[in-house]
CSV table of C-alpha atoms in Angstrom, one decimal:
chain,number,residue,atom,x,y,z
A,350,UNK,CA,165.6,113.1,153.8
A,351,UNK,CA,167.4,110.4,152.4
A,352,UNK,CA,166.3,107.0,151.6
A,353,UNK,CA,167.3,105.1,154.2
A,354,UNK,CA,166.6,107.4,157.0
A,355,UNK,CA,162.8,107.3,155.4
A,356,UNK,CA,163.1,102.9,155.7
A,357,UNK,CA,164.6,103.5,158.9
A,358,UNK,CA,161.3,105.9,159.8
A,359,UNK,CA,158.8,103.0,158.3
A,360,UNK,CA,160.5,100.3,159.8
A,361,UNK,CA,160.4,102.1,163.8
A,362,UNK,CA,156.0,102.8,162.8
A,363,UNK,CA,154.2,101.3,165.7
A,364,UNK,CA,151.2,99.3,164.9
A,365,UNK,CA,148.1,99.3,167.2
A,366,UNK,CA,148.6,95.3,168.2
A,367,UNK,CA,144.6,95.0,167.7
A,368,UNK,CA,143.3,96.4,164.4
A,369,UNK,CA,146.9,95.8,163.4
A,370,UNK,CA,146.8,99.6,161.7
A,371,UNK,CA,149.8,102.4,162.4
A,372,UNK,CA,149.4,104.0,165.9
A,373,UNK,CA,148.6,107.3,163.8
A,374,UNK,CA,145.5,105.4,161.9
A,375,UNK,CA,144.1,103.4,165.0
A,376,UNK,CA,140.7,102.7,164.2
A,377,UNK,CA,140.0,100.7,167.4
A,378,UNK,CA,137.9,103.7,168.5
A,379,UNK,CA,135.5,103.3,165.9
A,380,UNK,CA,135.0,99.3,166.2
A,381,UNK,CA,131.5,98.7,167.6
A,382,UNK,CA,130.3,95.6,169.3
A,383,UNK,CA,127.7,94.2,167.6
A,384,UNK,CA,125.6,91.0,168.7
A,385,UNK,CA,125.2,88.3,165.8
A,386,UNK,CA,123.4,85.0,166.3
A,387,UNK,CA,124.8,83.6,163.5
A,388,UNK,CA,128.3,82.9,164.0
A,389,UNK,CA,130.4,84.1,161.1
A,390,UNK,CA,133.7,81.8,160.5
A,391,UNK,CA,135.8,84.1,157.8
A,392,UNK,CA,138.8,81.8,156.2
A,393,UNK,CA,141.3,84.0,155.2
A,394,UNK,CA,144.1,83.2,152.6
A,395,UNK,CA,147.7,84.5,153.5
A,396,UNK,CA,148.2,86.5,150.8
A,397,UNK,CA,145.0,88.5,152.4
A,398,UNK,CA,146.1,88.5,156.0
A,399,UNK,CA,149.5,90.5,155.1
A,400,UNK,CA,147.4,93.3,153.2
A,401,UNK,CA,147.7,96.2,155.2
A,402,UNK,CA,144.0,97.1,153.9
A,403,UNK,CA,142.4,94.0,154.6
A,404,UNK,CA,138.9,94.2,156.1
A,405,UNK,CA,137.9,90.4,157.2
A,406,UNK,CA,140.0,91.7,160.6
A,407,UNK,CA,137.5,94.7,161.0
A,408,UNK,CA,134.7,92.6,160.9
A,409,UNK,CA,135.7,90.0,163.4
A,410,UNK,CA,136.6,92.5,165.7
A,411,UNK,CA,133.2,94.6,165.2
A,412,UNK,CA,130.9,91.0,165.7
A,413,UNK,CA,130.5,89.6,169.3
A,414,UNK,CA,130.5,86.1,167.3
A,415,UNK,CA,132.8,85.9,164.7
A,416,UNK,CA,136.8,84.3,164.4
A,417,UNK,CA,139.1,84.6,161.8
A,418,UNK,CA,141.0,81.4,160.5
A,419,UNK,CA,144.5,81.7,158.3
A,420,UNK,CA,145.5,79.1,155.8
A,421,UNK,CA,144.5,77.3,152.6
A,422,UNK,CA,143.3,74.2,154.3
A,423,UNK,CA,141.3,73.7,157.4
A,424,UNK,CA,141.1,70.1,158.9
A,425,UNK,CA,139.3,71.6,161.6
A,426,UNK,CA,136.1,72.9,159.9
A,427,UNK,CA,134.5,69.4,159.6
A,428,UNK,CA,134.3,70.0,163.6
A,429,UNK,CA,133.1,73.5,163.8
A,430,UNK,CA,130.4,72.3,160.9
A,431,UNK,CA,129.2,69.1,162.6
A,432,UNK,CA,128.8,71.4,166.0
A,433,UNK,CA,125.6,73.8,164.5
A,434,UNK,CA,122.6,73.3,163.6
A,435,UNK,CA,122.9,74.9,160.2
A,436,UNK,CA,126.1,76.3,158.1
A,437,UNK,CA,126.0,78.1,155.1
A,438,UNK,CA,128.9,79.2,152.9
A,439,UNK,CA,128.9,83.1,151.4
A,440,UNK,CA,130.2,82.7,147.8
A,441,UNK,CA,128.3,82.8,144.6
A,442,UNK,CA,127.0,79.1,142.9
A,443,UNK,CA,125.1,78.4,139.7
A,444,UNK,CA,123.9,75.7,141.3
A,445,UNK,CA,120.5,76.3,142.4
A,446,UNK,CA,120.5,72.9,144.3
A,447,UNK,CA,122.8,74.1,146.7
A,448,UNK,CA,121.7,77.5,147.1
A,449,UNK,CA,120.2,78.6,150.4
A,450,UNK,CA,116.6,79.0,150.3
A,451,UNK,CA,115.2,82.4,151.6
A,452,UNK,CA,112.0,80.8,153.3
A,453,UNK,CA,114.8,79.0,156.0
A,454,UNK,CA,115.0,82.6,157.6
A,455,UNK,CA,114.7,82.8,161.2
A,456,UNK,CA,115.4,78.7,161.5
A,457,UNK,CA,115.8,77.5,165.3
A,458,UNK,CA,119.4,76.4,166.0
A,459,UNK,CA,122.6,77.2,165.6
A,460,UNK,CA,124.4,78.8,162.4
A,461,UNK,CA,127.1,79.3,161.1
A,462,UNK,CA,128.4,81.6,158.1
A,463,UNK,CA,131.5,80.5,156.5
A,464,UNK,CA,133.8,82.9,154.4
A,465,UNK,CA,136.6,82.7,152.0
A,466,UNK,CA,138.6,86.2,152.1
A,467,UNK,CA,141.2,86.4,149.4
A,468,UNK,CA,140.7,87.5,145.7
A,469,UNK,CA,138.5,85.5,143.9
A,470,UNK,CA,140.8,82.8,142.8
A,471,UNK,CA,142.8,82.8,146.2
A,472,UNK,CA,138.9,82.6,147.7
A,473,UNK,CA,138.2,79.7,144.8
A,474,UNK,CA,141.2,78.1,145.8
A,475,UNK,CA,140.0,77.8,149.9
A,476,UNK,CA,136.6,76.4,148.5
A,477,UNK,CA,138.2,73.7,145.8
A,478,UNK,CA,141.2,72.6,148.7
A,479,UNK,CA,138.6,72.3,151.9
A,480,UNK,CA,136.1,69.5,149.7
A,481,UNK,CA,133.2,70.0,152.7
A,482,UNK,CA,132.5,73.5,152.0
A,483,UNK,CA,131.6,72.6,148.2
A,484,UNK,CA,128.4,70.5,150.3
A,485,UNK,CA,127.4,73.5,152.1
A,486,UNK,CA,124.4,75.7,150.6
A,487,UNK,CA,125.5,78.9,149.1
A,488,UNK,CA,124.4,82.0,150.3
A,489,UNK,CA,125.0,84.4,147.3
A,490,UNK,CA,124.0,88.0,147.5
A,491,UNK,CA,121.6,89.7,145.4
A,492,UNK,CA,122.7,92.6,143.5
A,493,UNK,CA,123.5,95.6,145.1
A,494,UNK,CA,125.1,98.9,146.0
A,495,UNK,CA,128.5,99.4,144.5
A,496,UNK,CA,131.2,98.8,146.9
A,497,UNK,CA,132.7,101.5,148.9
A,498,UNK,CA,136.3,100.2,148.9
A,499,UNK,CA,137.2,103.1,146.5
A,500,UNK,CA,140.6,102.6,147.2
A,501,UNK,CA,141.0,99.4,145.4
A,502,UNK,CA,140.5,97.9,142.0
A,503,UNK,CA,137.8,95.2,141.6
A,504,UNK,CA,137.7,92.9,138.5
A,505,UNK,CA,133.7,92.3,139.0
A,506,UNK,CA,131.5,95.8,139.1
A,507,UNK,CA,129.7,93.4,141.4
A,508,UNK,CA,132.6,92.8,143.7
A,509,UNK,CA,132.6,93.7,147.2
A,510,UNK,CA,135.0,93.9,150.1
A,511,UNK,CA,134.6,91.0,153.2
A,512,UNK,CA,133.4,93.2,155.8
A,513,UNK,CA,130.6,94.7,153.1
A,514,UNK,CA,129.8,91.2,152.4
A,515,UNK,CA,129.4,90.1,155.7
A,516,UNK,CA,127.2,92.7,156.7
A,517,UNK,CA,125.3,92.0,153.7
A,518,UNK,CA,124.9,88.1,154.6
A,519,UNK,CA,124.0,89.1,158.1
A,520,UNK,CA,121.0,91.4,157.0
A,521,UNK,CA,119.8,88.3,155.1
A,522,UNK,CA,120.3,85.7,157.9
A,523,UNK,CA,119.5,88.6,160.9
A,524,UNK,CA,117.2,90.6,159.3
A,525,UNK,CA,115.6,92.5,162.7
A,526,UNK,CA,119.3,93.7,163.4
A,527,UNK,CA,121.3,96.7,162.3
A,528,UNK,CA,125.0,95.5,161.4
A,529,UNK,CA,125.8,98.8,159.6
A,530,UNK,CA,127.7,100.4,162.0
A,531,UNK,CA,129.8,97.3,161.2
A,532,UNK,CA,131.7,99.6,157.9
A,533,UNK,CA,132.1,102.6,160.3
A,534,UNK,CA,135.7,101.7,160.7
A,535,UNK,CA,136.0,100.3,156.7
A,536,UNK,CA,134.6,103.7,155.7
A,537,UNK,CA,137.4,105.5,158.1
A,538,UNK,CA,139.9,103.7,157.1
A,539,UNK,CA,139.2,104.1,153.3
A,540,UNK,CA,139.2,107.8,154.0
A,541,UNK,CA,142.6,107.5,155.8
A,542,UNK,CA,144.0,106.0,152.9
A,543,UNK,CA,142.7,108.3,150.3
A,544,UNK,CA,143.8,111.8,152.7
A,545,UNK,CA,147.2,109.8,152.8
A,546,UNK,CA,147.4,109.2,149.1
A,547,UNK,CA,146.3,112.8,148.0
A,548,UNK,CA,143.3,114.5,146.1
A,549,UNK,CA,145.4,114.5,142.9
A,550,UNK,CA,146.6,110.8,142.8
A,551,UNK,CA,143.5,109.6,144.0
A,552,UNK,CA,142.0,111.3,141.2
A,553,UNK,CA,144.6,109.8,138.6
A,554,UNK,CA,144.7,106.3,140.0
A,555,UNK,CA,141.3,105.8,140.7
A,556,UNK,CA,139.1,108.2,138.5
A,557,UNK,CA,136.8,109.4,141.6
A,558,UNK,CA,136.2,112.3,143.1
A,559,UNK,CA,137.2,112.8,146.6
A,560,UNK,CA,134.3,112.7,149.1
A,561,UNK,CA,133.3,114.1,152.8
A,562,UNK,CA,135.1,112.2,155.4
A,563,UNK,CA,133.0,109.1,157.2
A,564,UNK,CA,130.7,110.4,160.4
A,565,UNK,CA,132.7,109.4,163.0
């Protein structure tokens, strides 16, 4: 096959218009529905939103109350802040002044999570160009698990992917809910990637071993 009939074959893929992944790698059918009383407000850098792997998308679509905003600045979030009861911003501070406090669990009212999705200077860069988030309390998480995005290189051993970051926050805030089934479709979609990319170069690339597909 030569090289342009192989661009002309990537450039006629069809794209599912809702998880925005190729027709052959829809992952729709693995999206749940889950309720959150917390409404999660993810602000997504554009750099992020043209990543074919990007997973803030996946967890707006799997959360009954969730919406994505694109951009660097957002003159609207001074509105959406003033209209709950409560917002919190998920990204890590040193400052323990502005760090949410554990024992505000289960606080009547409205809430709202707000998330910077981008690398970590992209995600720096939402934070230090919208002044009112840098007010908010931080919710940082606590150590845990490693992350499962195998399929991509993190500078931080702690670092995380969105979606595993919102379903992290959301056990904290929601604690009598299950958001896992949140990751089904991350999980799937990782393990679409690494079937696509091959035992061997996964191997090379990323130094893992190759594990049993997601439960579907």
């Amino acid at each position: 096959m030569t090289g342009s009939m192989r661009n002309s074959n990537i450039k006629q893929r069809r794209h599912c218009e809702r998880c925005t992944r190729p027709l052959t790698h829809c992952l729709c059918a693995h999206i749940p529905e889950i309720r959150n009383r917390t409404r999660v407000l993810i602000l997504q850098h554009p750099d992020e939103a043209r990543h074919p792997l990007n997973t803030a998308r996946l967890a707006v679509l799997g959360l009954q109350n969730a919406d994505l905003w694109v951009g660097e600045s957002f003159p609207q979030l001074r509105d959406a802040i003033a209209s709950v009861d409560r917002a919190l911003l998920l990204f890590p501070t040193k400052d323990e002044s502005l760090s949410f406090q554990p024992a505000s669990h289960g606080a009547p009212g409205s809430s709202l999570l707000i998330v910077p999705d981008g690398t970590w200077r992209k995600a720096r860069r939402i934070v230090s160009v919208n002044p009112i988030l840098a007010t908010l309390p931080a919710l940082s998480l606590p150590p845990g698990e490693p992350s499962e995005y195998r399929i991509r290189k993190a500078l931080q051993n702690a670092a995380v992917s969105t979606i595993e970051a919102v379903v992290r926050a959301l056990v904290i805030l929601e604690p009598e809910r299950d958001f896992t089934p949140l990751l089904t479709p991350f999980k799937v979609m990782v393990d679409q990637q690494i079937a696509a990319m091959g035992e061997e170069t996964y191997r090379r690339n990323h130094g893992g071993v190759v594990p049993p597909p997601a439960d579907t």
